[in-house]
mmCIF file of C-alpha atoms and ligand atoms in Angstrom:
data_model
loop_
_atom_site.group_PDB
_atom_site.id
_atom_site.type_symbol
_atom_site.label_atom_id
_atom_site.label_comp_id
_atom_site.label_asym_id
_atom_site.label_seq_id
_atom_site.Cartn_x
_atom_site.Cartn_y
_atom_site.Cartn_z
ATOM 1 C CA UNK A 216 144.383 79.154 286.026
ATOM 2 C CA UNK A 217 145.476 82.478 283.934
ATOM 3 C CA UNK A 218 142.398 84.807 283.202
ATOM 4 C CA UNK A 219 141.888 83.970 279.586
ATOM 5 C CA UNK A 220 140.895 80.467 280.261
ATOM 6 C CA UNK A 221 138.642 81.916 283.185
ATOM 7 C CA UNK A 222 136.335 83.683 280.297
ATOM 8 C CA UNK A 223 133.218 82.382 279.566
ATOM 9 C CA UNK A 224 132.596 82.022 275.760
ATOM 10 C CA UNK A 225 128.907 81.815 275.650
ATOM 11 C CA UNK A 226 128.221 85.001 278.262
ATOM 12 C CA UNK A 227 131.164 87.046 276.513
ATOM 13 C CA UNK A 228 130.571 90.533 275.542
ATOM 14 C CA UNK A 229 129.419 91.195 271.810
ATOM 15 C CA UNK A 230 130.473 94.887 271.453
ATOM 16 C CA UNK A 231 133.231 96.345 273.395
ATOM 17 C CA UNK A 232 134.052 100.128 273.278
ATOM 18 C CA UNK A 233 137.346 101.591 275.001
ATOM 19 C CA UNK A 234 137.841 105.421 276.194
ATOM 20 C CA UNK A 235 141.513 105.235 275.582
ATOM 21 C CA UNK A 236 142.092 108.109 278.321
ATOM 22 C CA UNK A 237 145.496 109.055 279.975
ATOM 23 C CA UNK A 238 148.132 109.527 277.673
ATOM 24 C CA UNK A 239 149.321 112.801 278.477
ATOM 25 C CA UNK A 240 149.300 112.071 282.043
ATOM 26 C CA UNK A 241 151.340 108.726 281.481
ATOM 27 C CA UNK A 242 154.089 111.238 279.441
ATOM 28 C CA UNK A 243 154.031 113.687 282.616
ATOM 29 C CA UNK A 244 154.563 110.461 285.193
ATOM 30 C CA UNK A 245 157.358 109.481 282.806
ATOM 31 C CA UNK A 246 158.978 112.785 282.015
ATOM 32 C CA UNK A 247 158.188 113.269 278.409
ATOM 33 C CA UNK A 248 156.065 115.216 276.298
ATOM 34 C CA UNK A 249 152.866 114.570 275.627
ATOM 35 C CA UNK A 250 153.671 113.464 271.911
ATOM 36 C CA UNK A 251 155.023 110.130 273.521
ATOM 37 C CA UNK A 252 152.253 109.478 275.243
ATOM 38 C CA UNK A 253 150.139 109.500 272.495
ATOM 39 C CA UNK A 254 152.898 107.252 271.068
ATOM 40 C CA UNK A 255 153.102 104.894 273.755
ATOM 41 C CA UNK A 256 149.070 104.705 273.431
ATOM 42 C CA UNK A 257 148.771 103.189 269.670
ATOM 43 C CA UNK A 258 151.511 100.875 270.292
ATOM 44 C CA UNK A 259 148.245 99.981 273.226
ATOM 45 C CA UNK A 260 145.987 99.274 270.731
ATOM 46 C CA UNK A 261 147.557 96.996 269.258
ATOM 47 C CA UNK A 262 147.437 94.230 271.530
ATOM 48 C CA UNK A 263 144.219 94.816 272.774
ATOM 49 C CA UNK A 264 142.896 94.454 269.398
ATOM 50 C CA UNK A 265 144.855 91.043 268.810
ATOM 51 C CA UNK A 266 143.538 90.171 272.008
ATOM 52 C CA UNK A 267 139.757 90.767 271.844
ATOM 53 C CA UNK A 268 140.175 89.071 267.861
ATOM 54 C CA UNK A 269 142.156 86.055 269.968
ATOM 55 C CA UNK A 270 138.988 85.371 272.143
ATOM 56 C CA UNK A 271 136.355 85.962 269.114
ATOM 57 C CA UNK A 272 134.753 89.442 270.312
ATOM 58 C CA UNK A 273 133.111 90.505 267.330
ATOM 59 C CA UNK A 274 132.859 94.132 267.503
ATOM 60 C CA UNK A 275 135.779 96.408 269.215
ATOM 61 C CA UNK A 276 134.989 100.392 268.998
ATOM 62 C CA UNK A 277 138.088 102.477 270.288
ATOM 63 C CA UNK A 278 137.832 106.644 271.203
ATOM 64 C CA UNK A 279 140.894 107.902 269.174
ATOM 65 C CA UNK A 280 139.477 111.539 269.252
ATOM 66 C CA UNK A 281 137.034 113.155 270.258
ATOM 67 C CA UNK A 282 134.881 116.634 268.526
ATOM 68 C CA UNK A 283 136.348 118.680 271.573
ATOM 69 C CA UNK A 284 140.116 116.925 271.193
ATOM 70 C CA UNK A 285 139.941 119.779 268.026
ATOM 71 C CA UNK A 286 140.066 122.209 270.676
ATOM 72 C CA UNK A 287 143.529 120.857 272.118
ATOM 73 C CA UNK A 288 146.804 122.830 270.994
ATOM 74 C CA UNK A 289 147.316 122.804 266.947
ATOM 75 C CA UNK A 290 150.671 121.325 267.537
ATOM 76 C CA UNK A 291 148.398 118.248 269.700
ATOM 77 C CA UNK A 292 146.324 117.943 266.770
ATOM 78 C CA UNK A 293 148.451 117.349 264.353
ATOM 79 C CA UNK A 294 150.561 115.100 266.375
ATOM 80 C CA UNK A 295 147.667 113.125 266.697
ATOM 81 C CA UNK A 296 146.775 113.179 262.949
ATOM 82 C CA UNK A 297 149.999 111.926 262.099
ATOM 83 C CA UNK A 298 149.920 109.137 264.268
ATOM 84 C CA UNK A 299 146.612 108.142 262.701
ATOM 85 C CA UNK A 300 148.327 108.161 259.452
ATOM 86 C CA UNK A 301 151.292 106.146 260.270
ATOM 87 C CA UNK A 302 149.624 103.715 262.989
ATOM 88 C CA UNK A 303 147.062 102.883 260.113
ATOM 89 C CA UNK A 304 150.039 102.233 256.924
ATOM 90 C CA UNK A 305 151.650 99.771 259.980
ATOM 91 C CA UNK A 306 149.071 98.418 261.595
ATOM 92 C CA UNK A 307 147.076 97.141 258.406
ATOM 93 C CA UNK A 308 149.042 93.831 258.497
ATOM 94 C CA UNK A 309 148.479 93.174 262.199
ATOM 95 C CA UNK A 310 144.646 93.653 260.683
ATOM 96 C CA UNK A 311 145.020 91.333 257.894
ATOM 97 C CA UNK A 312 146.976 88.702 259.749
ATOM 98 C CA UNK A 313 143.963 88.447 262.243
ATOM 99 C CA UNK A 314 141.009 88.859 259.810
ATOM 100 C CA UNK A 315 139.901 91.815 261.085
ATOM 101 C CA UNK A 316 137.458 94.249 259.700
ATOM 102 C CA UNK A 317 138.450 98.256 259.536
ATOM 103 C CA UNK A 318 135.557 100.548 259.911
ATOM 104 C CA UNK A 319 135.194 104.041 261.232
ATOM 105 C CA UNK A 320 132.152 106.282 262.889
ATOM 106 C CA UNK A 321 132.647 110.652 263.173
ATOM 107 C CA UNK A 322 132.320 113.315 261.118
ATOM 108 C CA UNK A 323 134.964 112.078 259.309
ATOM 109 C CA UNK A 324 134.795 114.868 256.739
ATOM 110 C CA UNK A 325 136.652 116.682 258.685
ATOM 111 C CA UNK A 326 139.858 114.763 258.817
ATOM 112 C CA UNK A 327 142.771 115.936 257.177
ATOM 113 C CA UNK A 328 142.423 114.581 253.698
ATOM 114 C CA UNK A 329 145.645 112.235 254.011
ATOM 115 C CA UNK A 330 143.930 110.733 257.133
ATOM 116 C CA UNK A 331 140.880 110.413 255.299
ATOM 117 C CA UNK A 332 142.317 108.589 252.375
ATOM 118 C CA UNK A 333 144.593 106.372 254.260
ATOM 119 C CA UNK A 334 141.382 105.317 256.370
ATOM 120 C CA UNK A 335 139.376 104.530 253.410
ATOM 121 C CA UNK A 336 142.475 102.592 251.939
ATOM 122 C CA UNK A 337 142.644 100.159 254.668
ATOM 123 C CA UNK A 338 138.694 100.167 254.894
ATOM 124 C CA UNK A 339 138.009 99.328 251.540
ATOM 125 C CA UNK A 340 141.596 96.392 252.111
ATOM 126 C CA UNK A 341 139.938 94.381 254.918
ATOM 127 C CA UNK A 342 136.117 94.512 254.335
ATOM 128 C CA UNK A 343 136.286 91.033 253.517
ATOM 129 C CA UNK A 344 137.648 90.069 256.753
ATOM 130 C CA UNK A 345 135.261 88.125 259.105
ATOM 131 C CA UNK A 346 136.633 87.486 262.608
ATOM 132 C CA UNK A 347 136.340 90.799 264.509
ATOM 133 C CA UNK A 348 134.686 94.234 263.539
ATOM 134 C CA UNK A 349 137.359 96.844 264.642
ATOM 135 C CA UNK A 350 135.718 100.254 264.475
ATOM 136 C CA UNK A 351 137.554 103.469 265.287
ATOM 137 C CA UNK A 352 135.721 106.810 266.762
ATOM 138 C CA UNK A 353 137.756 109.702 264.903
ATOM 139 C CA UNK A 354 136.026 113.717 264.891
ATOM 140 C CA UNK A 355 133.093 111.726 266.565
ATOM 141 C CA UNK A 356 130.957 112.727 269.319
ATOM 142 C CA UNK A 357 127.741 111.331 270.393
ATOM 143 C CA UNK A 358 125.722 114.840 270.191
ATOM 144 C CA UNK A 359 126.716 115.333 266.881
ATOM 145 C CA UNK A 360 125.748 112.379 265.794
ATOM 146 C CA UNK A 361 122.443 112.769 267.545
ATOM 147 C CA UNK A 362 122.063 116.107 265.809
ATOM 148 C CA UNK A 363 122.989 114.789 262.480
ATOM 149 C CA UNK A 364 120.427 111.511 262.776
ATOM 150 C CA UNK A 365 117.705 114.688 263.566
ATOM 151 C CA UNK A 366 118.646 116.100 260.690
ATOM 152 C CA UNK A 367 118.145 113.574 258.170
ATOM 153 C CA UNK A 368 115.339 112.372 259.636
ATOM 154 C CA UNK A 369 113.421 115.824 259.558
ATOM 155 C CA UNK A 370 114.269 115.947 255.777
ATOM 156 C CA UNK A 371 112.967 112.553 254.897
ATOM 157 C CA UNK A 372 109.445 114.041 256.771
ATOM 158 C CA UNK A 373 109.926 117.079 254.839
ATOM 159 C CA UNK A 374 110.409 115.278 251.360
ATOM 160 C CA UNK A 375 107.279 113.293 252.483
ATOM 161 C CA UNK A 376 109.407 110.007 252.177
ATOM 162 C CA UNK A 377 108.136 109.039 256.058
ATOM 163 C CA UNK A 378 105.496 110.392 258.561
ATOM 164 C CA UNK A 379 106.547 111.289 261.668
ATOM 165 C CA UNK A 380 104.934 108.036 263.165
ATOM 166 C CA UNK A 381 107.811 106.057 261.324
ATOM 167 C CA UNK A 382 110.143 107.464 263.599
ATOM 168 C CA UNK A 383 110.923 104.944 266.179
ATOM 169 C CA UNK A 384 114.064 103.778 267.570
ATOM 170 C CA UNK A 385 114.963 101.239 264.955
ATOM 171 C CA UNK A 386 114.695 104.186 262.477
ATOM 172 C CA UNK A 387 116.742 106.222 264.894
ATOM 173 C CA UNK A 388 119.290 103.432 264.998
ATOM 174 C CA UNK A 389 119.742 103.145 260.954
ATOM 175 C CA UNK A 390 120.841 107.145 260.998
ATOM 176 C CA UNK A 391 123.806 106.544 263.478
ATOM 177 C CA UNK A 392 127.190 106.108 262.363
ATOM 178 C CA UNK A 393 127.075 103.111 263.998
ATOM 179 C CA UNK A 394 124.022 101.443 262.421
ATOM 180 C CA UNK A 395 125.854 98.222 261.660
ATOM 181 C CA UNK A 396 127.188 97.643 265.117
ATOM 182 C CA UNK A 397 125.121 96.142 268.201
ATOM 183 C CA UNK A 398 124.443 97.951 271.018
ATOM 184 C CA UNK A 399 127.685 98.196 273.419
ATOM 185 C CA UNK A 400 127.655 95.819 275.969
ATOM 186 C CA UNK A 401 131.101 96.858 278.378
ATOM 187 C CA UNK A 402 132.696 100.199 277.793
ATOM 188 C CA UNK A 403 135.835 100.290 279.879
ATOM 189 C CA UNK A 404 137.568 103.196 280.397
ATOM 190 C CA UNK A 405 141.171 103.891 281.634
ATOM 191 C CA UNK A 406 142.777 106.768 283.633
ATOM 192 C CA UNK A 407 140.815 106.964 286.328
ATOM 193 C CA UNK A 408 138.212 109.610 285.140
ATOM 194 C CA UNK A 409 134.888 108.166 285.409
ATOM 195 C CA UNK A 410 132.896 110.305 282.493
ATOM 196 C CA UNK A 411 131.772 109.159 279.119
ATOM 197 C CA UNK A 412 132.959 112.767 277.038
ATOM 198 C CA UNK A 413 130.072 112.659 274.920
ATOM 199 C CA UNK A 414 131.044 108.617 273.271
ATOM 200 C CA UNK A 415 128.244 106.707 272.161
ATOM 201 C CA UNK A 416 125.332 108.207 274.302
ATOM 202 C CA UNK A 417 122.660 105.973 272.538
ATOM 203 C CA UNK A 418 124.600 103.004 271.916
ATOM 204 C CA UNK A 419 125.453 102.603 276.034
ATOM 205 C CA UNK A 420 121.737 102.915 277.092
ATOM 206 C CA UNK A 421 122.031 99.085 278.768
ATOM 207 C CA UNK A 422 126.214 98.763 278.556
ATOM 208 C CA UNK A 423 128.010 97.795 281.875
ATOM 209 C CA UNK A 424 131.029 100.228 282.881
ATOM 210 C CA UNK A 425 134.146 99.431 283.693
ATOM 211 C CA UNK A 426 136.247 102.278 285.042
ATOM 212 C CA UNK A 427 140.192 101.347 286.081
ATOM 213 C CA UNK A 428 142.852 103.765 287.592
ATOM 214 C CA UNK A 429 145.287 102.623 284.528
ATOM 215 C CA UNK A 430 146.591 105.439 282.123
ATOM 216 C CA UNK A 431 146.249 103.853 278.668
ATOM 217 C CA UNK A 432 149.239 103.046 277.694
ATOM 218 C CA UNK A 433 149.877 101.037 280.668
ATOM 219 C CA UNK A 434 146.453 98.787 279.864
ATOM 220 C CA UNK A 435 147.446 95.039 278.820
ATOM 221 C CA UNK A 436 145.588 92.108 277.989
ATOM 222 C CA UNK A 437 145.568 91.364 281.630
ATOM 223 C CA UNK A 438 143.766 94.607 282.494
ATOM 224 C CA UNK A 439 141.233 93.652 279.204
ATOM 225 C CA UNK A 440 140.467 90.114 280.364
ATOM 226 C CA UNK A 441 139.664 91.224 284.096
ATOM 227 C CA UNK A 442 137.360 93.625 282.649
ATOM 228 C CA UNK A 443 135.401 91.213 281.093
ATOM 229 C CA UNK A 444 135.741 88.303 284.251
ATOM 230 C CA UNK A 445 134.461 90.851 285.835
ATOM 231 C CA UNK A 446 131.676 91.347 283.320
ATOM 232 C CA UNK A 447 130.714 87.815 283.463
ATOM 233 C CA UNK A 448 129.914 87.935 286.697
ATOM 234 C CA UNK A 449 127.582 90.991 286.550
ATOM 235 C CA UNK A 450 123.671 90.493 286.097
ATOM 236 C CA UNK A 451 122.188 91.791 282.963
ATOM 237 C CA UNK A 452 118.763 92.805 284.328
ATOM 238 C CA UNK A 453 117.211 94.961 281.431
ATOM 239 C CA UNK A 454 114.856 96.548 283.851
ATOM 240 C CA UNK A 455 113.279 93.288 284.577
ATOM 241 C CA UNK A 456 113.566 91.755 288.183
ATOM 242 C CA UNK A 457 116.440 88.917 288.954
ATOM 243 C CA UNK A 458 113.227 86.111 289.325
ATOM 244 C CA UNK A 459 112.946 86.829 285.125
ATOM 245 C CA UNK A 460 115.486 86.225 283.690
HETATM 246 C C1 IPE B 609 143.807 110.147 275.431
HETATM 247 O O1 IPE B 609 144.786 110.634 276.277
HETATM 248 C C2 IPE B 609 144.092 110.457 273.991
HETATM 249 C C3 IPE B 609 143.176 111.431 273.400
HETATM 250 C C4 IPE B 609 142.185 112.010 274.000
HETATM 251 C C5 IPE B 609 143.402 111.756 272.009
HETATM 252 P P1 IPE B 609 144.815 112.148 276.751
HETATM 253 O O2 IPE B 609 145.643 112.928 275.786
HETATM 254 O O3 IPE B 609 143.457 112.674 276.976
HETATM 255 O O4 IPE B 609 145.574 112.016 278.126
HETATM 256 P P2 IPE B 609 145.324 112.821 279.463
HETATM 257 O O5 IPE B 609 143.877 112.737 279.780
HETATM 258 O O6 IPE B 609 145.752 114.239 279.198
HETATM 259 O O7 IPE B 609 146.187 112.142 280.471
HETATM 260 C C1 IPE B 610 138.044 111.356 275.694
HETATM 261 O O1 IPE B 610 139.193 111.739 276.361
HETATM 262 C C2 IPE B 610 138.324 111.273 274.224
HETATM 263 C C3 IPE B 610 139.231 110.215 273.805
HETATM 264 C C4 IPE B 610 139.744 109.298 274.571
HETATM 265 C C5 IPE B 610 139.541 110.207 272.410
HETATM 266 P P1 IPE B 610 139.439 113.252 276.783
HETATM 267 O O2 IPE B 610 140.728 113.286 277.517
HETATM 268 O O3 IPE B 610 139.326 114.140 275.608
HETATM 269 O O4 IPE B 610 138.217 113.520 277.757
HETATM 270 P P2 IPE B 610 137.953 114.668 278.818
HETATM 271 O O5 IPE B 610 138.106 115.969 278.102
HETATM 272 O O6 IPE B 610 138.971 114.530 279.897
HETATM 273 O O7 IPE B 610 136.583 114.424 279.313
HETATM 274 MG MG1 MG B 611 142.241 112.744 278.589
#
């Protein structure tokens, strides 16, 4: 029986979020520069994200770069903004074909402004669509975000608006980037490093890991759907004892 059909539909995972790690490593195994690594690593995407729409996850969330990636070489960074640019004008069919909803979380402010605008052009071209949530982590990290959901909060105190004894986690929840996603429930990530570089802290409180030796670009559906077989057959405890549940 090939893996897909081995996936259970009612115990499959609602949110999945990938670090997409090993890129440059992949270009160094392969004799190439690093900028065809990262190449080699959108056309990656792609077919996980037809994949995970193919078998109805509704909420994908990928790491395309990180608030410390700005510290990589300038030459790096723009690479990298470039290939946002041009992955998102050709990839916004593959989105459309398979109903899937754009949406972004970061301090996306700080984007290049042709990233920013071609990101909010193919936002604003598939909100309608219904099968899968596609969200992409761009200038995020997870202690900004933190920092920034302080921030407001303490304001709204300030302005009066709240007490402090409104603050509880579903307030806390609303002031993250991500406050119309679930909670992630596998984050897998590739290249053998086995660190979450500051993605989602909040959001992976109860998520199962799934850590694989595969550089990114090398990572197929096949790696994807033993991820989540091996998912399936994990117990979801919540803190409560096995007899519970
Ligand atoms: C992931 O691959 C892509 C980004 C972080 C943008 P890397 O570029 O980190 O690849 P390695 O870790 O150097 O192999
Ligand atoms: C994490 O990868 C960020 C992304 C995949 C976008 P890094 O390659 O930047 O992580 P570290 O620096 O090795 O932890
Ligand atoms: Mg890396």
């Amino acid at each position: 029986m090939d893996l897909q059909s081995q996936i259970e539909d009612k115990k499959l995972p609602q949110h999945i979020a990938i670090i997409m790690d090993g890129n440059g490593r992949w270009a160094k195994k392969h004799g190439y520069l690093r900028a065809i690594g990262h190449k080699k690593g959108s056309k990656a995407v792609r077919e996980i994200v037809e994949a995970c729409a193919k078998i109805n996850i509704p909420f994908l969330t990928l790491y395309a770069f990180s608030t410390e990636n700005w510290n990589r070489p300038k030459l790096e960074v723009e690479t990298l903004m470039k290939l946002l640019v041009s992955s998102l004008k050709k990839e916004i069919k593959t989105l459309q074909d398979n109903d899937i909803k754009l949406n972004a979380i970061g301090n996306l402010e700080s984007l290049p402004k042709k990233a920013q605008k071609e990101l909010l052009d193919v936002i604003s071209k598939t909100k309608q669509n219904k099968r899968m949530t596609l969200t992409l982590a761009l200038s995020y990290g997870a202690r900004e975000e933190i920092t920034k959901t302080i921030r407001e909060i303490s304001l709204k105190v300030k302005n009066n608006l709240i007490s402090p004894l409104d603050i509880d986690e579903r307030l806390v929840n609303e002031h993250l980037y991500t406050n119309n996603l679930p909670d992630v429930d596998l984050l897998i990530r590739t290249s053998g490093e086995q660190r979450i570089s500051n993605f989602l802290l909040w959001q992976i409180a109860y998520a199962e890991l799934s850590f694989t030796d595969t550089l990114w670009p090398d990572f197929t559906k096949k790696h994807l759907f033993e991820a989540i077989l091996n998912y399936q057959n994990r117990e979801r405890r919540f803190g409560k004892t096995s007899e519970q549940l």
